[in-house]
C-alpha cells in the first residue's frame, strides 16, 4: 500500500499528476471541482491536497485535518488558502510562484498594447463589416512613463519588457531593495503617490493583502495624470472597481485593462457597460507553458515534502533549519532541547516565555518571512518555543504552529537580543514565568560544535542535553549524593554522567544521566531523602 495519499481538487496539467504517480509511495486521487462540504468529509484521509484557485481552503475545511500535512497550490496566489488556519494546525502551505510568471507578464504586455491601441474593439468592429480607422487613434508607449506597483517576479519582468519599448519605468514597492530596481533600470519611488503622479500607464503586480485592497480609490485616481491607462492583471480589488468605472466614464482614466475581479466570475458587472474598460476572464496564467510549469513544480515540491526531503516554496515555514549556517543549526537544536528541559522542570502554569540571544552571532536576521505572519521571531526562539510547547501542551506542535499554540494559551512570547549576559558573550537564554515561579536556562555551542546548557537559574553547569536524566535539587549537605547513588545502584540504574552545581544559599542541583529509565517509585524514594527538595526524571 502506498505510504502517502494525495488528492488533487482542481484541474492541473497531466505532467504534474504523472510525476506523483511515478512515485510508488504515493497514491493520487483526482476529484477536480469537488465541493467543500464533500471535501471536508474526506480531507483527513489525505497527506496532501493540491489545488488551483477553485478550492477555498478555509478554517472550516481544515477544522479536523486528520493526516493532512501539506496544501499545495499550483500557482502563485494564495488568497484562496487561509494560511493562518493551516499554520495553527501545523499544515505546510506551499505554492509554485515561478511557474506562471512569464505567462502573467506576457498577458500584461498584451493587455497594455490592446488597451492603448483598442485592438479588441477594432477586431470586433472590423469583423462586423465597419471600416473606421479614425476611431482607432491610439497612444504610443515609446518615451511614456510606466509605473509598476509591486516590483516582484511579474512586475520585474513587465518592467524589463517595457524598458525594451523604451519607456521610462518607475516603481513603488516598499519591500524590495533599491539595488533590485537599479538592476532592472527602474527608478524606485518612496511613495505610491510619487509613482502614480508621473505615470502615463500604471500596472499592478502586488498580492491582494489588507494593505493592497483598495490601494487605488477615487482619492488616488485624482492624483494621477489626466488620460492615464490602468492595467490590473494581479488581483481584483487592488483598484476599487466602482471608482475605476467612474474615472473611465469621465475620461480621467483613458482606458483600463483588467484580468481580475473582486468576485469571479463577474455577473452583470459595471465594467461591462464601459467601452474603455477591457476585460479578460482571469487568464493570466493560462498558457500551456504556464500550466505545465505550475503543475510540475507543485508536484515535485509536494513529493519532496511528503518524503521530508525539502520544503521549497513553503510559505508558512518562517525559516528553513537546513538553510541556517551549520553552527547556527547547533544553536537551533540547543534551543529546542532547552525548551524541552524548561517545560519539564518549571512548576505552575506558563504565563510568558522570553528568548534572549546574546552576542554578535545573533545580530543577523535569520528568519526569512515570505508571508504575512503575526509573529516575527528568529528560528532559535521558534525552536525553543516548539520544544517547550511540545512538553507543556502535548499535542501536535510543529515549528509552524508553535507560536499559534502559545498564543491560543495566552502565553506571551518575547524575544530580545543583547551584546552580553553576565560573564557570557555567546549564549541563548530561555526565561519562563509561571503563576508559581520563574526559571531561566542558558546555553551555548563551543568550538567542538556541541551545544551545552551552562546556566540553570543561578547555578552554573556543563550539561549536554541528550538522553534521560534524574534532575534533583537538594540541601547541600555531606552524604546526599552517596545516598542518591545507592538508591540508583540498588535499582540497577547505571549512571552515565553526573553534573552538579551549588550556590551560596546552601542548595545544589544535579543532573544525573542514566542509561535506563528510572521507575516512578525510585524517584519517589529519592525525593523522600532528608534534605531533598525536588527530584524528577527529565528526557532531552
Ligand atoms: P511577487 O511576490 O514576486 O511580487 C509581489 C510584489 O508586490 C513584491 O515585490 C512585494 O514586495 C510587492 N508588494 C507587496 N505589498 C505591496 C504594497 N503594499 N505596495 C507595493 N508593492 C507591494 O508576486 P508575483 O509572482 O509577481 O505575482 C504578483 C501578483 O500577480 C499576485 O497577486 C499574483 O496573485 C498575481 N498573478 C495573477 C495571475 C493571473 O492569472 N492574472 C497569474 C499569476 C500571478
Coordinates of C-alpha atoms and ligand atoms in Angstrom, one line a residue:
X1 CA 0.0 0.0 0.0
X2 CA 1.2 3.5 -0.8
X3 CA 2.6 5.4 2.1
X4 CA 1.1 8.7 1.2
X5 CA -2.3 9.8 -0.3
X6 CA -2.5 13.0 -2.4
X7 CA -5.8 14.5 -3.5
X8 CA -5.9 16.8 -6.5
X9 CA -9.0 19.1 -6.2
X10 CA -8.6 21.2 -9.4
X11 CA -7.6 20.7 -13.0
X12 CA -3.9 20.6 -13.2
X13 CA -1.7 19.6 -16.1
X14 CA -1.3 15.8 -16.5
X15 CA 2.5 16.2 -16.4
X16 CA 2.3 17.1 -12.7
X17 CA 0.0 14.1 -11.9
X18 CA 2.4 11.8 -13.8
X19 CA 5.3 12.9 -11.6
X20 CA 3.3 12.0 -8.4
X21 CA 2.1 8.7 -9.9
X22 CA 5.6 7.7 -10.8
X23 CA 6.4 7.6 -7.1
X24 CA 5.3 4.2 -5.8
X25 CA 5.0 5.6 -2.3
X26 CA 2.2 8.0 -3.5
X27 CA -1.4 7.3 -4.3
X28 CA -3.0 10.1 -6.3
X29 CA -6.8 10.6 -6.3
X30 CA -8.3 13.3 -8.6
X31 CA -11.5 15.0 -7.7
X32 CA -11.4 18.2 -9.7
X33 CA -14.2 20.5 -8.8
X34 CA -15.2 18.7 -5.6
X35 CA -17.4 20.8 -3.3
X36 CA -16.1 21.9 0.1
X37 CA -18.9 20.1 2.0
X38 CA -17.8 16.8 0.4
X39 CA -14.1 17.5 0.6
X40 CA -14.4 18.3 4.3
X41 CA -15.6 14.7 5.0
X42 CA -12.5 13.1 3.3
X43 CA -9.8 15.6 3.6
X44 CA -8.4 14.0 6.7
X45 CA -7.6 10.8 4.8
X46 CA -5.1 12.6 2.7
X47 CA -1.5 13.6 3.5
X48 CA -1.6 16.4 0.9
X49 CA -4.0 18.2 -1.3
X50 CA -3.2 20.1 -4.5
X51 CA -5.4 22.9 -5.6
X52 CA -5.5 25.8 -8.0
X53 CA -7.9 28.7 -7.3
X54 CA -11.0 26.6 -7.5
X55 CA -10.9 25.2 -3.9
X56 CA -11.3 27.6 -1.0
X57 CA -9.2 26.1 1.8
X58 CA -10.6 27.9 4.8
X59 CA -10.5 27.3 8.5
X60 CA -13.7 25.3 8.4
X61 CA -12.5 22.9 5.7
X62 CA -9.4 22.0 7.7
X63 CA -11.1 22.1 11.1
X64 CA -10.3 18.4 11.5
X65 CA -7.3 17.9 9.3
X66 CA -6.6 14.2 10.2
X67 CA -3.5 13.2 8.3
X68 CA -3.3 16.4 6.2
X69 CA 0.2 17.8 6.3
X70 CA 0.6 19.7 3.1
X71 CA -1.6 22.1 1.0
X72 CA 0.0 22.6 -2.4
X73 CA -1.2 25.5 -4.6
X74 CA -0.5 25.0 -8.3
X75 CA 0.1 28.7 -8.9
X76 CA 1.2 31.8 -7.0
X77 CA -1.9 33.4 -5.5
X78 CA -2.8 32.1 -2.0
X79 CA -5.8 34.3 -1.4
X80 CA -8.0 31.1 -1.5
X81 CA -6.0 29.5 1.3
X82 CA -6.3 30.5 4.9
X83 CA -2.6 30.4 5.8
X84 CA -3.1 31.2 9.4
X85 CA -5.7 28.5 9.9
X86 CA -3.3 26.0 8.2
X87 CA -0.4 27.2 10.3
X88 CA -2.4 26.7 13.5
X89 CA -3.0 23.1 12.5
X90 CA 0.7 22.6 11.7
X91 CA -0.1 22.2 7.9
X92 CA 2.5 23.3 5.5
X93 CA 1.2 25.6 2.7
X94 CA 3.3 25.7 -0.5
X95 CA 2.8 27.4 -3.8
X96 CA 4.5 27.4 -7.2
X97 CA 5.3 31.0 -7.6
X98 CA 7.6 30.9 -10.6
X99 CA 5.7 28.6 -12.9
X100 CA 3.4 31.2 -14.5
X101 CA 5.4 34.4 -14.0
X102 CA 6.0 34.8 -17.7
X103 CA 2.5 33.9 -18.7
X104 CA 1.1 36.6 -16.4
X105 CA 3.8 39.0 -17.6
X106 CA 3.0 38.5 -21.2
X107 CA -0.7 38.9 -20.7
X108 CA 0.0 42.2 -19.0
X109 CA 2.0 43.3 -22.1
X110 CA -0.8 42.1 -24.3
X111 CA -3.3 43.9 -22.2
X112 CA -1.3 47.1 -22.3
X113 CA -0.9 47.1 -26.1
X114 CA -4.6 46.1 -26.6
X115 CA -5.8 48.9 -24.4
X116 CA -3.6 51.7 -25.8
X117 CA -4.5 50.6 -29.4
X118 CA -8.1 49.4 -28.7
X119 CA -7.3 46.2 -30.5
X120 CA -10.2 44.1 -29.2
X121 CA -12.8 46.7 -30.3
X122 CA -11.1 47.2 -33.6
X123 CA -11.3 43.4 -34.2
X124 CA -15.0 43.4 -33.3
X125 CA -15.9 46.3 -35.5
X126 CA -13.9 45.3 -38.5
X127 CA -15.4 41.8 -38.4
X128 CA -18.8 43.4 -38.1
X129 CA -18.2 45.0 -41.5
X130 CA -17.2 48.5 -40.5
X131 CA -14.0 50.2 -41.7
X132 CA -13.5 53.0 -39.3
X133 CA -9.8 53.9 -39.0
X134 CA -10.3 57.4 -37.4
X135 CA -11.9 55.8 -34.4
X136 CA -8.8 53.8 -33.6
X137 CA -6.4 56.6 -32.8
X138 CA -4.2 55.1 -30.1
X139 CA -1.5 56.1 -27.7
X140 CA 2.2 55.2 -28.2
X141 CA 4.2 53.6 -25.4
X142 CA 7.6 54.9 -26.6
X143 CA 9.0 57.5 -24.2
X144 CA 6.0 57.3 -21.9
X145 CA 6.3 56.6 -18.2
X146 CA 5.2 53.3 -16.8
X147 CA 4.6 52.9 -13.0
X148 CA 4.9 49.3 -11.8
X149 CA 3.2 48.8 -8.4
X150 CA 4.8 45.7 -6.9
X151 CA 8.2 45.0 -8.5
X152 CA 8.3 41.3 -7.7
X153 CA 8.6 38.5 -10.2
X154 CA 5.9 39.6 -12.6
X155 CA 6.3 43.3 -12.1
X156 CA 10.1 42.9 -12.7
X157 CA 9.6 41.1 -16.0
X158 CA 7.0 43.6 -17.1
X159 CA 9.5 46.4 -16.3
X160 CA 12.2 44.7 -18.4
X161 CA 9.9 44.4 -21.4
X162 CA 8.7 47.9 -21.1
X163 CA 12.3 49.1 -21.0
X164 CA 12.7 47.4 -24.3
X165 CA 9.8 49.5 -25.6
X166 CA 12.0 52.5 -24.4
X167 CA 9.6 53.5 -21.8
X168 CA 10.7 55.2 -18.6
X169 CA 9.9 52.8 -15.8
X170 CA 9.3 53.9 -12.2
X171 CA 8.1 51.6 -9.4
X172 CA 6.6 51.6 -6.0
X173 CA 7.4 48.6 -3.8
X174 CA 8.2 49.2 -0.1
X175 CA 9.6 45.7 0.4
X176 CA 12.3 45.4 -2.2
X177 CA 15.9 46.6 -2.2
X178 CA 16.9 49.6 -4.2
X179 CA 19.6 47.5 -6.0
X180 CA 16.8 45.3 -7.5
X181 CA 15.2 48.3 -9.1
X182 CA 18.5 49.6 -10.3
X183 CA 19.4 46.3 -11.9
X184 CA 16.2 46.5 -13.8
X185 CA 16.8 50.0 -14.9
X186 CA 13.8 51.1 -12.8
X187 CA 13.5 54.2 -10.7
X188 CA 12.2 53.3 -7.2
X189 CA 9.8 55.8 -5.7
X190 CA 9.4 56.3 -2.0
X191 CA 5.6 56.7 -2.1
X192 CA 2.8 55.3 -4.1
X193 CA 1.7 58.9 -4.9
X194 CA 5.1 59.8 -6.3
X195 CA 4.9 56.8 -8.7
X196 CA 1.3 57.2 -9.9
X197 CA 1.5 61.0 -10.2
X198 CA 4.1 60.9 -13.0
X199 CA 2.8 57.8 -14.9
X200 CA 1.1 57.5 -18.3
X201 CA 0.5 53.8 -17.7
X202 CA 0.1 52.2 -14.3
X203 CA 0.3 48.4 -13.9
X204 CA -0.3 46.5 -10.6
X205 CA 1.6 43.4 -9.6
X206 CA 1.2 43.1 -5.8
X207 CA -0.6 40.3 -3.9
X208 CA -4.0 41.1 -2.5
X209 CA -3.5 41.9 1.2
X210 CA -5.2 44.1 3.7
X211 CA -2.7 46.8 2.6
X212 CA -3.2 46.4 -1.1
X213 CA -7.0 46.1 -1.0
X214 CA -8.4 49.3 -2.4
X215 CA -4.9 50.6 -2.8
X216 CA -6.4 52.8 -5.6
X217 CA -9.6 54.6 -5.0
X218 CA -11.0 57.9 -6.3
X219 CA -8.6 59.7 -4.0
X220 CA -5.5 58.2 -5.6
X221 CA -7.0 58.5 -9.1
X222 CA -7.4 62.2 -8.6
X223 CA -3.6 62.4 -8.2
X224 CA -2.9 60.7 -11.5
X225 CA -2.3 62.4 -14.8
X226 CA -5.4 63.0 -16.9
X227 CA -5.7 60.3 -19.6
X228 CA -3.7 57.7 -17.6
X229 CA -4.0 54.0 -18.5
X230 CA -4.5 51.4 -15.8
X231 CA -3.7 47.7 -16.0
X232 CA -4.5 45.2 -13.3
X233 CA -3.6 41.6 -14.1
X234 CA -2.8 40.8 -10.4
X235 CA -5.8 40.5 -8.2
X236 CA -9.3 42.0 -8.2
X237 CA -9.9 44.8 -5.7
X238 CA -6.4 46.3 -5.7
X239 CA -8.1 49.0 -7.8
X240 CA -11.5 49.9 -6.4
X241 CA -13.9 48.7 -9.2
X242 CA -16.6 51.3 -8.9
X243 CA -14.2 54.2 -8.6
X244 CA -12.4 52.9 -11.7
X245 CA -15.7 52.8 -13.6
X246 CA -16.4 56.5 -12.7
X247 CA -12.9 57.5 -13.7
X248 CA -13.1 55.7 -17.1
X249 CA -16.5 57.2 -17.8
X250 CA -15.3 60.7 -17.0
X251 CA -12.2 60.3 -19.2
X252 CA -9.8 60.9 -16.2
X253 CA -8.6 57.4 -16.9
X254 CA -8.3 57.0 -20.7
X255 CA -8.6 53.2 -20.6
X256 CA -8.2 50.2 -18.3
X257 CA -7.4 46.6 -18.8
X258 CA -8.4 44.1 -16.2
X259 CA -7.9 40.3 -16.0
X260 CA -9.1 40.0 -12.4
X261 CA -12.3 40.9 -10.5
X262 CA -13.3 41.2 -6.8
X263 CA -15.9 38.4 -7.4
X264 CA -15.2 35.9 -10.1
X265 CA -16.9 35.2 -12.3
X266 CA -18.3 38.7 -12.5
X267 CA -22.0 38.8 -13.2
X268 CA -23.7 41.9 -14.7
X269 CA -20.6 43.8 -13.8
X270 CA -20.5 47.6 -14.2
X271 CA -17.3 47.2 -16.2
X272 CA -19.3 45.5 -19.0
X273 CA -21.1 48.7 -19.9
X274 CA -18.0 50.9 -20.2
X275 CA -16.3 50.9 -23.7
X276 CA -12.8 52.0 -22.5
X277 CA -12.6 49.1 -19.9
X278 CA -11.2 45.9 -21.4
X279 CA -11.6 42.7 -19.6
X280 CA -10.4 39.1 -19.8
X281 CA -11.6 36.1 -17.6
X282 CA -8.6 35.7 -15.3
X283 CA -6.4 34.1 -17.9
X284 CA -3.0 35.5 -16.8
X285 CA -1.6 32.1 -16.0
X286 CA -3.4 30.3 -18.9
X287 CA -0.6 29.3 -21.2
X288 CA 0.4 25.7 -21.9
X289 CA 3.8 26.5 -20.6
X290 CA 2.5 28.2 -17.5
X291 CA 0.1 25.4 -16.6
X292 CA 2.8 22.8 -17.3
X293 CA 5.2 24.8 -15.1
X294 CA 3.0 25.2 -12.1
X295 CA 1.8 21.5 -12.2
X296 CA 5.3 20.1 -12.5
X297 CA 6.7 22.4 -9.8
X298 CA 4.0 21.8 -7.3
X299 CA 4.1 18.0 -7.9
X300 CA 7.8 17.9 -7.3
X301 CA 7.6 20.0 -4.2
X302 CA 4.7 18.1 -2.7
X303 CA 6.5 14.8 -3.4
X304 CA 9.7 16.1 -1.8
X305 CA 7.9 17.5 1.2
X306 CA 6.0 14.2 1.8
X307 CA 9.3 12.3 1.9
X308 CA 10.7 15.0 4.2
X309 CA 13.4 15.9 1.7
X310 CA 12.8 19.6 1.2
X311 CA 10.1 22.2 1.7
X312 CA 10.7 24.5 -1.3
X313 CA 8.3 27.4 -1.6
X314 CA 6.6 26.6 1.7
X315 CA 5.1 30.0 2.7
X316 CA 4.3 29.3 6.3
X317 CA 7.6 27.9 7.5
X318 CA 9.3 31.1 8.7
X319 CA 12.7 29.6 8.2
X320 CA 14.4 26.5 7.0
X321 CA 16.7 24.9 9.5
X322 CA 18.8 23.5 6.7
X323 CA 19.4 27.0 5.4
X324 CA 20.9 28.2 8.6
X325 CA 24.7 28.2 8.8
X326 CA 25.9 24.9 10.4
X327 CA 26.9 26.5 13.7
X328 CA 23.6 28.2 14.0
X329 CA 21.8 24.9 13.4
X330 CA 23.5 23.7 16.6
X331 CA 22.1 26.7 18.5
X332 CA 18.7 25.9 17.0
X333 CA 18.9 22.3 18.3
X334 CA 20.2 23.5 21.6
X335 CA 17.3 26.0 22.0
X336 CA 14.8 23.2 21.2
X337 CA 16.3 21.0 23.9
X338 CA 16.4 23.8 26.4
X339 CA 12.8 24.5 25.7
X340 CA 12.1 20.8 26.4
X341 CA 14.0 21.0 29.7
X342 CA 12.4 24.2 30.8
X343 CA 8.9 22.8 30.3
X344 CA 9.8 19.7 32.4
X345 CA 11.4 21.5 35.3
X346 CA 9.3 24.6 35.7
X347 CA 6.3 24.5 38.1
X348 CA 3.0 26.2 37.5
X349 CA 1.1 27.5 34.5
X350 CA 3.2 29.3 32.0
X351 CA 2.4 33.0 31.6
X352 CA 5.3 34.2 29.5
X353 CA 8.4 32.9 27.8
X354 CA 11.3 35.1 26.9
X355 CA 14.1 34.2 24.5
X356 CA 17.3 36.1 24.5
X357 CA 20.0 35.8 22.0
X358 CA 23.4 37.1 23.2
X359 CA 26.4 38.1 21.2
X360 CA 27.4 39.2 17.7
X361 CA 26.5 35.8 16.1
X362 CA 22.8 36.7 16.5
X363 CA 23.0 40.2 15.0
X364 CA 21.9 38.9 11.6
X365 CA 18.3 38.3 10.9
X366 CA 17.9 34.5 10.3
X367 CA 14.2 34.4 9.9
X368 CA 13.2 35.0 6.3
X369 CA 9.5 35.6 6.2
X370 CA 7.7 35.2 2.9
X371 CA 4.2 35.6 4.2
X372 CA 2.2 37.9 6.5
X373 CA 2.6 36.5 9.9
X374 CA 1.5 37.9 13.2
X375 CA 4.9 36.6 14.6
X376 CA 8.3 37.9 13.9
X377 CA 10.6 35.5 15.7
X378 CA 14.0 34.2 14.9
X379 CA 14.3 30.5 14.2
X380 CA 16.0 30.0 17.6
X381 CA 13.0 31.3 19.5
X382 CA 10.7 29.2 17.5
X383 CA 12.8 26.1 18.2
X384 CA 12.7 26.9 21.9
X385 CA 9.0 27.5 21.8
X386 CA 8.4 24.3 20.0
X387 CA 10.5 22.4 22.5
X388 CA 8.6 23.9 25.4
X389 CA 5.1 23.7 23.9
X390 CA 5.6 20.0 22.9
X391 CA 6.1 19.1 26.5
X392 CA 3.7 21.6 28.1
X393 CA 0.8 21.1 25.7
X394 CA 1.5 17.5 24.5
X395 CA -0.4 18.0 21.2
X396 CA 0.7 18.2 17.6
X397 CA 3.2 21.0 17.9
X398 CA 5.4 21.9 15.0
X399 CA 7.8 24.7 14.1
X400 CA 4.9 26.1 12.1
X401 CA 2.3 26.2 14.7
X402 CA 4.3 26.7 17.9
X403 CA 3.7 30.5 18.1
X404 CA 0.0 30.0 17.5
X405 CA -0.2 27.2 20.1
X406 CA 1.4 29.6 22.6
X407 CA -1.0 32.4 21.6
X408 CA -4.0 30.3 22.0
X409 CA -3.0 29.6 25.5
X410 CA -2.4 33.3 26.2
X411 CA 1.3 32.7 26.8
X412 CA 3.2 35.9 26.0
X413 CA 6.3 35.2 23.9
X414 CA 9.1 37.8 23.9
X415 CA 12.3 37.9 22.0
X416 CA 15.3 40.1 22.7
X417 CA 18.9 40.4 21.5
X418 CA 21.8 41.7 23.6
X419 CA 25.6 42.0 23.5
X420 CA 26.5 40.2 26.7
X421 CA 24.8 38.4 29.5
X422 CA 26.7 38.0 32.8
X423 CA 30.0 36.6 32.0
X424 CA 29.0 35.2 28.7
X425 CA 29.4 36.6 25.2
X426 CA 27.6 33.9 23.3
X427 CA 24.5 32.5 24.8
X428 CA 20.9 31.6 24.1
X429 CA 18.6 32.1 27.1
X430 CA 15.1 31.0 27.9
X431 CA 13.2 32.6 30.8
X432 CA 9.8 31.1 31.7
X433 CA 7.5 32.8 34.1
X434 CA 4.6 30.8 35.5
X435 CA 2.0 31.6 38.2
X436 CA 4.3 29.9 40.7
X437 CA 7.9 30.7 39.7
X438 CA 10.4 31.9 37.2
X439 CA 13.0 29.7 35.6
X440 CA 16.0 30.7 33.4
X441 CA 18.2 28.4 31.3
X442 CA 21.2 29.5 29.2
X443 CA 23.3 27.5 26.8
X444 CA 26.0 27.9 24.1
X445 CA 27.8 26.0 21.4
X446 CA 31.5 25.6 22.0
X447 CA 34.1 25.2 19.3
X448 CA 33.6 21.4 19.4
X449 CA 30.2 22.0 17.8
X450 CA 28.3 20.6 20.8
X451 CA 25.5 22.5 22.4
X452 CA 25.7 22.7 26.2
X453 CA 23.4 24.1 28.9
X454 CA 25.5 26.3 31.0
X455 CA 23.2 28.1 33.4
X456 CA 20.2 26.9 35.3
X457 CA 18.8 29.8 37.3
X458 CA 21.9 30.9 39.4
X459 CA 23.7 27.5 39.0
X460 CA 26.5 27.0 36.5
X461 CA 26.5 23.7 34.7
X462 CA 28.1 22.0 31.7
X463 CA 25.2 19.8 30.5
X464 CA 25.0 18.2 27.1
X465 CA 21.3 18.0 26.6
X466 CA 20.7 14.5 25.2
X467 CA 19.3 11.4 27.0
X468 CA 17.4 10.6 30.2
X469 CA 18.4 12.4 33.4
X470 CA 17.5 12.4 37.0
X471 CA 17.1 16.0 37.9
X472 CA 17.3 16.9 41.6
X473 CA 17.6 19.9 43.9
X474 CA 18.8 19.3 47.5
X475 CA 20.2 21.0 50.6
X476 CA 24.0 20.9 50.0
X477 CA 24.9 18.5 52.9
X478 CA 27.5 15.8 53.1
X479 CA 26.3 12.3 52.2
X480 CA 23.4 13.4 49.9
X481 CA 25.0 12.2 46.7
X482 CA 26.1 8.9 48.3
X483 CA 22.5 8.1 49.4
X484 CA 21.1 9.0 46.0
X485 CA 23.7 6.9 44.2
X486 CA 22.9 3.9 46.5
X487 CA 19.2 4.1 45.6
X488 CA 20.0 4.2 41.9
X489 CA 22.5 1.3 42.3
X490 CA 20.1 -0.8 44.3
X491 CA 17.6 -0.5 41.5
X492 CA 20.2 -1.4 38.8
X493 CA 20.2 2.0 37.2
X494 CA 23.6 2.8 35.7
X495 CA 24.9 6.4 36.0
X496 CA 26.5 7.5 32.7
X497 CA 27.3 11.1 33.7
X498 CA 26.9 13.4 36.6
X499 CA 26.6 17.2 36.7
X500 CA 26.4 19.0 40.0
X501 CA 26.3 22.7 40.9
X502 CA 25.7 24.6 44.1
X503 CA 25.1 28.2 45.1
X504 CA 25.6 30.3 48.2
X505 CA 22.1 29.7 49.6
X506 CA 23.1 26.2 50.6
X507 CA 21.3 24.4 47.8
X508 CA 22.6 22.3 44.9
X509 CA 21.2 21.0 41.7
X510 CA 22.2 17.9 39.8
X511 CA 21.5 16.2 36.5
X512 CA 22.4 12.5 36.5
X513 CA 22.4 11.0 33.1
X514 CA 21.2 7.4 33.3
X515 CA 21.4 4.5 30.9
X516 CA 17.9 3.2 31.5
X517 CA 14.5 4.7 32.6
X518 CA 14.0 5.5 36.2
X519 CA 10.8 3.9 37.6
X520 CA 8.5 6.4 39.4
X521 CA 8.8 4.6 42.8
X522 CA 12.6 5.1 42.6
X523 CA 12.2 8.8 42.0
X524 CA 9.8 8.8 45.0
X525 CA 12.4 7.1 47.2
X526 CA 15.0 9.8 46.2
X527 CA 12.5 12.6 46.8
X528 CA 11.9 11.2 50.3
X529 CA 15.5 11.6 51.3
X530 CA 16.0 14.1 54.1
X531 CA 17.3 17.3 52.5
X532 CA 16.0 16.6 49.0
X533 CA 13.9 19.5 47.6
X534 CA 13.0 18.3 44.1
X535 CA 13.6 15.1 42.1
X536 CA 12.2 14.0 38.8
X537 CA 13.1 12.3 35.5
X538 CA 13.6 14.6 32.5
X539 CA 14.2 13.5 28.9
X540 CA 16.1 15.6 26.5
Ligands
LIG1 P1 5.8 38.5 -6.1 O1 5.6 38.1 -4.7 O2 7.0 38.1 -6.8 O3 5.7 40.1 -6.2 C1 4.8 40.9 -5.5 C2 5.5 42.2 -5.1 O4 4.5 43.0 -4.5 C3 6.6 42.0 -4.1 O5 7.8 42.5 -4.6 C4 6.1 42.8 -2.9 O6 7.1 43.4 -2.2 C5 5.1 43.8 -3.5 N1 4.2 44.4 -2.6 C6 3.6 43.8 -1.6 N2 2.8 44.7 -0.9 C7 2.9 45.8 -1.6 C8 2.4 47.1 -1.4 N3 1.5 47.4 -0.4 N4 2.7 48.1 -2.3 C9 3.6 47.9 -3.3 N5 4.2 46.7 -3.5 C10 3.8 45.7 -2.7 O7 4.5 38.0 -6.9 P2 4.3 37.8 -8.4 O8 4.6 36.4 -8.7 O9 5.0 38.8 -9.2 O10 2.7 38.0 -8.5 C11 2.1 39.3 -8.4 C12 0.6 39.2 -8.5 O11 0.2 38.6 -9.7 C13 0.0 38.3 -7.4 O12 -1.1 39.0 -6.9 C14 -0.5 37.1 -8.1 O13 -1.6 36.5 -7.5 C15 -0.9 37.7 -9.4 N6 -1.0 36.7 -10.5 C16 -2.1 36.8 -11.3 C17 -2.2 35.9 -12.4 C18 -3.4 36.0 -13.3 O14 -3.8 34.9 -13.7 N7 -3.9 37.1 -13.6 C19 -1.2 35.0 -12.6 C20 -0.1 34.9 -11.8 C21 0.0 35.8 -10.7

